[in-house]
Coordinates of C-alpha atoms in Angstrom, one line a residue:
M1 CA 24.4 -29.8 25.7
K2 CA 22.3 -31.6 23.6
K3 CA 19.1 -29.4 24.4
L4 CA 21.1 -26.1 23.7
F5 CA 22.4 -27.4 20.6
I6 CA 19.2 -28.1 19.4
L7 CA 18.0 -25.0 20.4
L8 CA 20.8 -23.3 18.7
V9 CA 19.9 -25.3 15.4
F10 CA 16.1 -24.3 15.7
F11 CA 17.2 -20.4 16.2
F12 CA 19.4 -20.6 13.4
A13 CA 16.6 -22.2 11.3
V14 CA 13.9 -20.0 12.2
H15 CA 16.3 -17.0 11.6
Q16 CA 16.9 -18.0 7.9
F17 CA 13.6 -19.2 7.2
A18 CA 12.1 -15.8 8.7
S19 CA 14.4 -14.0 6.4
A20 CA 13.3 -15.6 3.3
Q21 CA 9.4 -14.7 3.9
L22 CA 8.5 -11.4 2.1
S23 CA 5.1 -10.2 2.3
L24 CA 2.9 -7.5 1.4
T25 CA -0.8 -7.3 2.8
P26 CA -3.0 -4.5 1.9
V27 CA -4.3 -3.1 5.1
D28 CA -6.1 0.0 4.1
T29 CA -7.6 2.0 1.0
V30 CA -7.5 5.8 1.3
Q31 CA -9.7 7.6 -1.1
V32 CA -8.1 10.8 -2.3
F33 CA -10.2 11.8 -5.3
I34 CA -13.7 11.1 -6.4
G35 CA -13.4 10.1 -10.2
Q36 CA -10.9 8.9 -12.7
M37 CA -7.7 10.8 -12.9
A38 CA -5.6 11.7 -15.9
R39 CA -2.7 12.9 -14.7
M40 CA -1.3 12.2 -11.4
A41 CA 2.0 12.3 -8.8
E42 CA 2.5 11.4 -5.5
A43 CA 4.7 11.9 -2.8
I44 CA 4.9 11.4 1.0
D45 CA 6.7 12.9 4.2
D46 CA 6.0 14.4 7.6
L47 CA 5.2 17.7 6.5
D48 CA 4.3 19.3 9.9
G49 CA 6.7 17.4 11.8
D50 CA 4.2 15.6 14.1
G51 CA 5.5 12.2 13.4
I52 CA 2.4 11.5 11.4
L53 CA 3.1 11.1 7.4
E54 CA 0.6 12.8 4.9
I55 CA -0.2 11.6 1.6
V56 CA 0.4 14.2 -1.3
A57 CA -1.4 13.5 -4.3
F58 CA -2.3 15.4 -7.6
G59 CA -5.0 14.6 -9.9
G60 CA -7.7 16.0 -12.5
Y61 CA -11.2 15.7 -13.2
D62 CA -14.3 17.6 -14.4
N63 CA -11.8 20.1 -16.0
Q64 CA -10.2 20.7 -12.7
N65 CA -6.7 19.8 -11.0
W66 CA -6.4 19.3 -7.5
L67 CA -3.4 18.7 -4.9
T68 CA -4.5 16.7 -1.9
V69 CA -3.0 16.5 1.7
T70 CA -3.9 13.4 3.1
K71 CA -3.1 13.1 6.8
H72 CA -3.5 9.2 7.6
F73 CA -4.1 8.1 11.0
S74 CA -3.4 4.7 12.4
N75 CA -6.9 4.0 13.3
G76 CA -7.8 4.2 9.6
T77 CA -9.2 7.7 9.5
D78 CA -8.0 10.2 7.3
D79 CA -7.8 14.1 6.9
T80 CA -7.9 15.4 3.5
T81 CA -7.3 18.9 2.3
M82 CA -7.7 20.0 -1.3
Y83 CA -5.9 22.9 -2.9
P84 CA -7.1 23.8 -6.6
V85 CA -4.0 24.3 -9.1
P86 CA -3.3 25.0 -12.6
N87 CA -5.7 22.7 -15.0
R88 CA -2.6 21.5 -16.8
E89 CA -0.8 17.9 -17.2
L90 CA 0.5 16.9 -13.8
Y91 CA 3.2 14.3 -13.9
S92 CA 5.8 14.5 -11.1
C93 CA 6.2 16.2 -7.5
A94 CA 8.7 16.2 -4.9
I95 CA 8.4 17.5 -1.0
S96 CA 11.4 19.2 0.4
D97 CA 12.5 22.9 2.2
A98 CA 12.7 25.0 -1.1
N99 CA 13.7 28.3 1.1
S100 CA 15.9 26.8 3.8
D101 CA 13.1 28.2 6.4
G102 CA 12.9 24.8 8.3
V103 CA 9.3 24.3 6.6
K104 CA 8.5 21.5 4.2
D105 CA 7.3 22.8 0.7
I106 CA 5.8 21.0 -2.3
A107 CA 7.1 21.2 -5.8
Y108 CA 5.7 19.9 -8.9
C109 CA 6.0 20.1 -12.7
W110 CA 3.5 20.8 -15.1
A111 CA 3.4 22.0 -19.1
D112 CA 6.8 24.3 -19.1
S113 CA 7.0 25.3 -15.3
L114 CA 8.1 24.1 -11.8
T115 CA 5.6 25.4 -9.2
I116 CA 6.6 25.5 -5.4
M117 CA 3.7 25.8 -3.1
W118 CA 5.2 27.2 0.2
G119 CA 4.4 25.3 3.6
P120 CA 2.9 25.3 5.9
T121 CA -0.2 26.4 4.7
F122 CA 0.5 26.0 0.7
S123 CA -1.9 28.8 0.3
T124 CA 0.8 30.8 -1.9
S125 CA 3.5 29.7 -4.5
T126 CA 6.0 30.6 -7.0
T127 CA 6.5 29.6 -10.7
Y128 CA 9.8 29.0 -12.4
Y129 CA 10.0 28.3 -16.2
A130 CA 11.6 24.9 -16.5
G131 CA 11.6 24.4 -20.3
H132 CA 9.0 23.2 -22.8
A133 CA 6.9 19.8 -22.0
C134 CA 8.3 19.3 -18.2
F135 CA 7.4 15.4 -17.6
S136 CA 9.3 14.5 -14.7
M137 CA 11.2 16.1 -11.8
T138 CA 13.0 15.0 -8.1
S139 CA 14.6 16.7 -5.7
A140 CA 18.7 16.3 -4.4
D141 CA 20.9 18.7 -2.4
V142 CA 23.2 18.6 -5.8
N143 CA 26.2 20.8 -4.5
L144 CA 26.0 19.4 -0.8
D145 CA 25.4 22.9 0.8
G146 CA 22.3 21.9 2.8
K147 CA 19.8 23.4 0.7
S148 CA 17.3 21.4 -1.4
D149 CA 17.6 21.5 -5.3
F150 CA 15.2 20.3 -8.2
I151 CA 15.8 18.6 -11.3
C152 CA 13.3 18.8 -14.0
L153 CA 13.2 16.7 -17.0
N154 CA 12.1 18.7 -20.4
W155 CA 11.2 17.4 -24.0
S156 CA 12.3 20.0 -26.1
W157 CA 13.7 23.1 -24.9
G158 CA 13.2 26.0 -27.8
A159 CA 11.1 26.5 -30.8
A160 CA 11.1 23.3 -32.2
D161 CA 10.7 19.6 -30.7
T162 CA 14.8 18.9 -31.4
L163 CA 15.9 18.7 -28.1
Q164 CA 15.5 17.1 -24.7
T165 CA 17.2 18.8 -21.2
V166 CA 18.0 18.5 -18.0
T167 CA 16.9 21.4 -15.6
V168 CA 19.2 21.7 -12.4
F169 CA 17.8 24.4 -10.3
T170 CA 20.0 25.0 -7.5
Q171 CA 18.6 26.9 -4.3
T172 CA 20.6 30.2 -3.5
T173 CA 19.5 33.0 -1.0
G174 CA 16.4 34.3 -2.4
G175 CA 15.9 32.1 -5.4
F176 CA 17.0 29.5 -7.7
I177 CA 20.1 29.2 -10.4
R178 CA 18.9 27.5 -13.6
T179 CA 21.1 25.6 -15.4
W180 CA 20.4 23.2 -18.7
Y181 CA 22.1 20.3 -19.8
P182 CA 21.1 18.4 -23.1
A183 CA 20.0 15.0 -23.3
P184 CA 18.9 12.4 -25.8
L185 CA 15.3 12.7 -26.6
P186 CA 13.0 10.3 -25.2
V187 CA 10.2 8.6 -26.6
W188 CA 6.4 9.3 -25.3
T189 CA 6.4 6.9 -22.5
R190 CA 9.9 7.2 -21.6
R191 CA 9.9 10.4 -19.4
Q192 CA 11.4 9.9 -15.9
V193 CA 14.5 11.4 -14.0
R194 CA 16.0 10.5 -10.9
C195 CA 19.3 11.2 -8.8
F196 CA 21.4 8.2 -7.5
D197 CA 24.8 8.3 -6.0
F198 CA 26.5 5.9 -8.6
N199 CA 29.9 5.9 -7.5
Q200 CA 29.1 6.1 -3.8
D201 CA 31.3 9.5 -3.4
G202 CA 28.5 11.3 -1.5
W203 CA 27.6 13.0 -4.3
P204 CA 23.9 12.9 -6.2
D205 CA 24.3 12.1 -9.9
I206 CA 21.4 12.2 -12.6
A207 CA 19.8 9.4 -14.5
L208 CA 17.1 9.7 -17.1
L209 CA 15.2 7.4 -19.8
A210 CA 15.9 8.3 -23.0
G211 CA 15.2 7.0 -26.5
V212 CA 16.8 7.7 -30.1
D213 CA 18.5 10.7 -30.9
P214 CA 20.8 11.1 -34.0
N215 CA 22.7 13.6 -32.0
F216 CA 23.9 11.3 -29.2
P217 CA 26.2 8.8 -30.8
G218 CA 25.5 4.9 -29.5
T219 CA 21.6 5.2 -29.3
P220 CA 20.0 2.7 -31.1
T221 CA 17.4 3.0 -33.5
P222 CA 15.1 2.0 -32.5
G223 CA 15.4 1.4 -29.1
V224 CA 15.6 2.7 -25.3
G225 CA 18.2 3.3 -22.8
I226 CA 19.7 5.0 -19.6
Y227 CA 21.4 8.3 -20.2
I228 CA 23.6 9.4 -16.8
L229 CA 25.1 13.0 -16.0
M230 CA 27.8 12.5 -13.4
N231 CA 28.2 15.0 -10.4
D232 CA 31.4 16.9 -11.0
H233 CA 31.7 17.4 -7.0
T234 CA 30.7 21.3 -7.6
G235 CA 26.8 20.4 -8.2
S236 CA 27.1 20.9 -12.2
F237 CA 27.2 17.6 -14.0
T238 CA 29.1 16.2 -17.1
P239 CA 27.4 14.0 -19.5
S240 CA 29.0 10.6 -19.1
L241 CA 27.2 7.5 -20.7
Y242 CA 24.3 6.1 -22.6
F243 CA 23.4 2.4 -21.9
P244 CA 21.0 0.9 -24.5
I245 CA 18.9 -1.6 -22.8
D246 CA 16.9 -3.0 -25.8
A247 CA 17.2 -1.8 -29.8
S248 CA 14.1 -3.8 -30.6
N249 CA 11.7 -2.3 -28.4
D250 CA 8.6 -0.9 -30.0
S251 CA 8.0 2.8 -29.1
I252 CA 4.8 2.6 -26.7
A253 CA 6.1 -0.1 -24.2
P254 CA 6.7 1.3 -20.6
V255 CA 10.5 1.3 -19.3
N256 CA 11.1 1.7 -15.5
F257 CA 14.2 1.7 -13.3
C258 CA 15.1 1.6 -9.5
F259 CA 18.5 1.7 -7.8
G260 CA 19.6 -0.6 -4.9
N261 CA 21.6 -3.3 -3.9
F262 CA 19.6 -6.3 -5.3
F263 CA 22.3 -9.1 -5.7
G264 CA 24.2 -8.2 -2.4
T265 CA 27.4 -7.1 -4.5
G266 CA 27.0 -3.1 -4.3
P267 CA 24.2 -1.0 -5.4
G268 CA 23.4 -0.1 -9.1
L269 CA 20.3 0.8 -11.6
L270 CA 17.9 -1.8 -12.2
V271 CA 16.6 -0.7 -15.6
S272 CA 13.7 -3.1 -17.1
S273 CA 11.4 -2.6 -20.5
F274 CA 9.5 -4.9 -22.8
S275 CA 8.0 -5.2 -26.2
T276 CA 4.1 -5.1 -26.2
Y277 CA 4.9 -7.6 -29.3
G278 CA 4.7 -10.5 -27.0
G279 CA 5.6 -8.9 -23.5
T280 CA 9.2 -10.2 -23.8
N281 CA 11.3 -8.5 -20.6
Y282 CA 14.9 -6.8 -21.3
A283 CA 16.5 -6.1 -18.1
K284 CA 19.9 -4.7 -17.2
F285 CA 21.9 -4.0 -14.2
I286 CA 24.0 -1.0 -14.3
R287 CA 26.7 -0.5 -11.8
Y288 CA 29.8 2.0 -11.8
Q289 CA 32.4 0.4 -9.1
S290 CA 36.5 1.2 -9.0
G291 CA 36.3 3.6 -11.8
T292 CA 34.5 1.1 -14.3
W293 CA 31.2 1.2 -15.7
S294 CA 29.6 -2.2 -16.1
S295 CA 26.1 -3.4 -17.8
I296 CA 24.7 -7.2 -16.6
P297 CA 22.1 -8.5 -18.3
V298 CA 19.2 -9.8 -15.7
Q299 CA 17.2 -12.8 -16.7
N300 CA 13.8 -14.2 -16.0
M301 CA 12.2 -11.2 -14.9
P302 CA 8.3 -10.9 -15.1
S303 CA 6.9 -9.7 -18.5
Y304 CA 4.5 -6.8 -18.8
L305 CA 6.0 -4.7 -16.1
G306 CA 4.4 -0.9 -15.9
Q307 CA 6.5 2.4 -15.9
S308 CA 6.8 2.5 -11.9
A309 CA 9.8 0.6 -10.1
L310 CA 10.3 0.8 -6.5
S311 CA 13.8 -0.4 -4.8
V312 CA 13.0 -1.5 -1.1
D313 CA 14.8 -3.7 1.9
L314 CA 11.3 -5.1 3.0
D315 CA 13.2 -7.8 5.2
L316 CA 16.0 -5.4 6.6
D317 CA 18.6 -7.6 5.4
G318 CA 20.8 -5.1 3.6
K319 CA 19.8 -6.3 -0.1
S320 CA 16.9 -4.7 -2.4
E321 CA 14.0 -6.1 -3.6
A322 CA 12.2 -4.5 -6.6
V323 CA 8.3 -3.8 -6.5
Y324 CA 6.6 -3.4 -9.9
I325 CA 3.0 -3.0 -11.1
S326 CA 2.0 -5.4 -14.4
F327 CA 1.1 -3.7 -17.2
L328 CA -1.7 -6.2 -18.0
S329 CA -3.0 -8.1 -15.1
T330 CA -2.7 -5.2 -12.6
N331 CA -1.0 -7.0 -10.0
L332 CA 1.5 -5.8 -7.9
V333 CA 4.8 -7.7 -8.7
L334 CA 7.5 -8.3 -5.8
V335 CA 10.6 -9.5 -7.2
D336 CA 13.3 -11.1 -4.6
F337 CA 16.8 -11.5 -6.4
T338 CA 19.5 -14.2 -5.6
S339 CA 21.3 -13.1 -8.8
P340 CA 21.3 -11.7 -11.9
T341 CA 20.1 -15.2 -13.4
S342 CA 17.9 -16.0 -10.6
N343 CA 14.9 -14.3 -8.7
T344 CA 11.7 -15.3 -6.6
I345 CA 8.4 -13.8 -8.3
V346 CA 5.6 -12.9 -6.1
L347 CA 2.1 -12.0 -7.0
P348 CA 0.6 -10.7 -3.7
Y349 CA -2.5 -8.4 -4.7
G350 CA -4.6 -7.8 -7.5
I351 CA -5.1 -4.3 -7.8
N352 CA -8.3 -4.0 -10.4
S353 CA -7.1 -1.1 -12.1
S354 CA -7.7 0.4 -15.5
N355 CA -4.0 1.6 -16.6
A356 CA -0.8 0.4 -14.8
S357 CA 1.0 3.0 -16.5
D358 CA -0.7 5.8 -15.0
Q359 CA 0.3 4.6 -11.2
Q360 CA 3.1 5.5 -8.5
L361 CA 4.5 3.5 -5.9
V362 CA 6.2 4.9 -2.7
G363 CA 8.2 2.9 -0.3
V364 CA 7.6 4.3 3.3
N365 CA 7.2 3.2 6.7
I366 CA 3.7 4.4 7.0
V367 CA 1.9 2.0 9.2
G368 CA 3.8 2.8 12.1
D369 CA 6.2 0.2 13.3
T370 CA 9.6 -0.2 12.1
K371 CA 9.7 -1.6 8.4
P372 CA 9.1 0.2 4.9
D373 CA 5.9 -0.8 3.7
V374 CA 4.6 0.1 0.0
V375 CA 1.9 2.8 -1.0
L376 CA 0.2 2.9 -4.2
L377 CA -1.8 5.6 -5.8
S378 CA -4.1 4.2 -8.5
N379 CA -5.6 6.0 -11.7
W380 CA -8.8 6.3 -9.7
G381 CA -8.0 8.3 -7.0
R382 CA -7.4 5.4 -4.3
V383 CA -4.1 5.4 -2.5
I384 CA -3.9 1.5 -1.2
I385 CA -1.5 0.9 1.4
F386 CA 0.3 -2.4 1.7
E387 CA 1.7 -3.1 5.2
N388 CA 5.0 -5.1 5.3
K389 CA 4.8 -8.0 7.0
S390 CA 8.0 -9.6 6.1
L391 CA 9.5 -11.8 8.8
T392 CA 13.2 -10.6 9.7
G393 CA 14.0 -13.1 12.6
V394 CA 14.6 -9.8 14.8
D395 CA 11.9 -11.1 17.5
E396 CA 14.0 -14.1 18.1
F397 CA 17.2 -12.1 18.5
E398 CA 15.6 -9.6 21.0
L399 CA 14.8 -12.2 23.6
N400 CA 18.4 -12.4 24.4
H401 CA 19.9 -9.0 23.9
T402 CA 18.5 -5.8 25.3
F403 CA 18.8 -2.6 22.9
S404 CA 17.4 0.9 23.9
L405 CA 17.8 4.9 22.5
Y406 CA 17.4 8.1 24.2
P407 CA 16.7 10.7 24.0
N408 CA 13.6 10.0 21.7
P409 CA 12.6 12.3 20.1
T410 CA 15.9 14.2 19.5
N411 CA 17.1 17.1 18.3
D412 CA 20.9 16.4 17.9
F413 CA 22.4 13.5 19.8
I414 CA 21.0 10.0 20.5
T415 CA 22.6 7.5 22.7
V416 CA 22.3 3.9 22.0
L417 CA 22.6 1.5 24.9
S418 CA 22.8 -2.4 24.2
D419 CA 24.6 -5.4 25.8
F420 CA 26.7 -6.3 22.7
G421 CA 30.2 -6.1 22.2
L422 CA 31.5 -4.8 18.9
S423 CA 28.3 -3.6 17.0
T424 CA 27.1 -1.5 14.1
A425 CA 24.4 1.0 14.1
V426 CA 22.7 2.0 10.7
V427 CA 20.1 4.6 10.6
Y428 CA 17.4 4.5 7.8
D429 CA 15.2 7.0 7.0
A430 CA 11.7 6.6 6.3
F431 CA 12.2 5.7 2.9
G432 CA 14.8 3.2 3.8
R433 CA 17.6 5.0 3.0
I434 CA 20.5 4.8 4.8
V435 CA 21.8 8.2 6.3
L436 CA 24.1 7.1 9.0
C437 CA 26.8 4.3 10.1
K438 CA 28.8 3.9 13.0
I439 CA 30.8 0.9 14.0
Y440 CA 31.5 1.1 18.1
N441 CA 32.9 -1.6 20.6
E442 CA 31.5 -0.3 24.0
T443 CA 27.9 1.3 25.0
P444 CA 26.7 3.9 25.6
T445 CA 27.4 5.2 22.4
I446 CA 26.6 8.7 21.1
L447 CA 25.1 9.1 17.6
D448 CA 25.2 12.8 16.1
V449 CA 21.5 12.8 14.2
S450 CA 21.9 16.9 14.2
S451 CA 22.4 17.1 10.2
L452 CA 19.5 14.9 9.7
A453 CA 15.9 16.4 8.3
P454 CA 13.2 16.5 10.9
G455 CA 11.2 13.0 10.5
I456 CA 11.0 9.2 11.3
Y457 CA 14.3 7.2 11.5
V458 CA 15.1 3.4 12.3
C459 CA 18.5 2.4 14.4
V460 CA 19.2 -1.0 13.2
I461 CA 21.7 -2.8 15.7
N462 CA 24.0 -5.7 14.0
D463 CA 21.3 -5.9 11.6
K464 CA 18.9 -7.7 14.0
Q465 CA 17.3 -5.3 16.4
Y466 CA 15.7 -1.9 15.3
K467 CA 13.8 0.8 17.3
K468 CA 12.2 3.8 15.6
F469 CA 13.3 7.7 17.1
I470 CA 11.9 10.7 15.9
K471 CA 14.5 13.8 15.0
K472 CA 12.8 17.2 16.1

């Protein structure tokens, strides 16, 4: 009995220690361009459905812009194809099925346009007018009809630079319906738009960085903040709230935001900015819960954070960590939160890049295990892959329990077989997002994954055991 007690204490201690060990290790560098890139965008997905992720990167040099699609193999070799694209400023891109033909396409915003390169060959494209100075874009199913839509952020729509708009392209048979929504003007370095489900109702809402605009009451002068448009459950959006982040912030400092469950109290938007005069950081956690908005100051954040931020659950404990790039030291900065007033800061790797504001971070399972990794596109045409070597305590748990998934790959249903009693099965996509959750009390149990897009997924049992499977 004494030995058993010691073993139990040892197991608990190891599990607790392991769950607290966060680690990102640079394991590979992929050169997707030669020379410095002035404008960049990056996305990662399995374009051809073979279970291997492709790195999609845009950039420019020698008066020519290029799109590269790089298949990165587990043995460290790469296969890159380059496509010429318009010689204009490229800021943002997304991968989705833009015409519902079952094939993934690549979309990017540039100048006043949204261009879609049609898969699988990407040799043809269609361009849509989005609005003057289209700086940022994202993809989401805004009306939950199973089709991919696009959201673009434009700086002024019309003859004069007097208005910022959000342009929503809703996919229909044969094309898109375009809808414009007014929004506060940005400042030059704050052009980002993303979709998040703020109120957890299943409908994507819109968040964008905004600056000063006298037509929108409540915006500080000077200052920066977050502007939120809520989905009205039809795919249309209602301007909701403006949250000022820092009224004293100067006009050129980067601002970033990411969405996650950072404090274990529910998901929300973590926004961070700093003044270049001294590097003082300002951060807030914006959350919508039970019909009420709240904005909580977040203290002790690192200074000089760049404009790229990533939310990722590295140790699969249900809480999100935040990954940034330091604006001055060009280090990768990993922040593990305990509360809005307490966190642990890790600087795992120096990037040695000249401009942290021109870099992109993506969280995706690219190494081939079951945990999300971090991929960075630097402004010298290098993609740096950081393997997630965080400990989760899973290995110790698997010594005493069995768990299997079949068939794998699958088209529609997957069977979970384990020796647990009451269990939870949570399915994550390759970007760490929860796409399916089920509680069951007997095995085998069946998970319906027919509605999931083709790709790589991870099934986690009781927050401890996990296995990867492929949806065809």
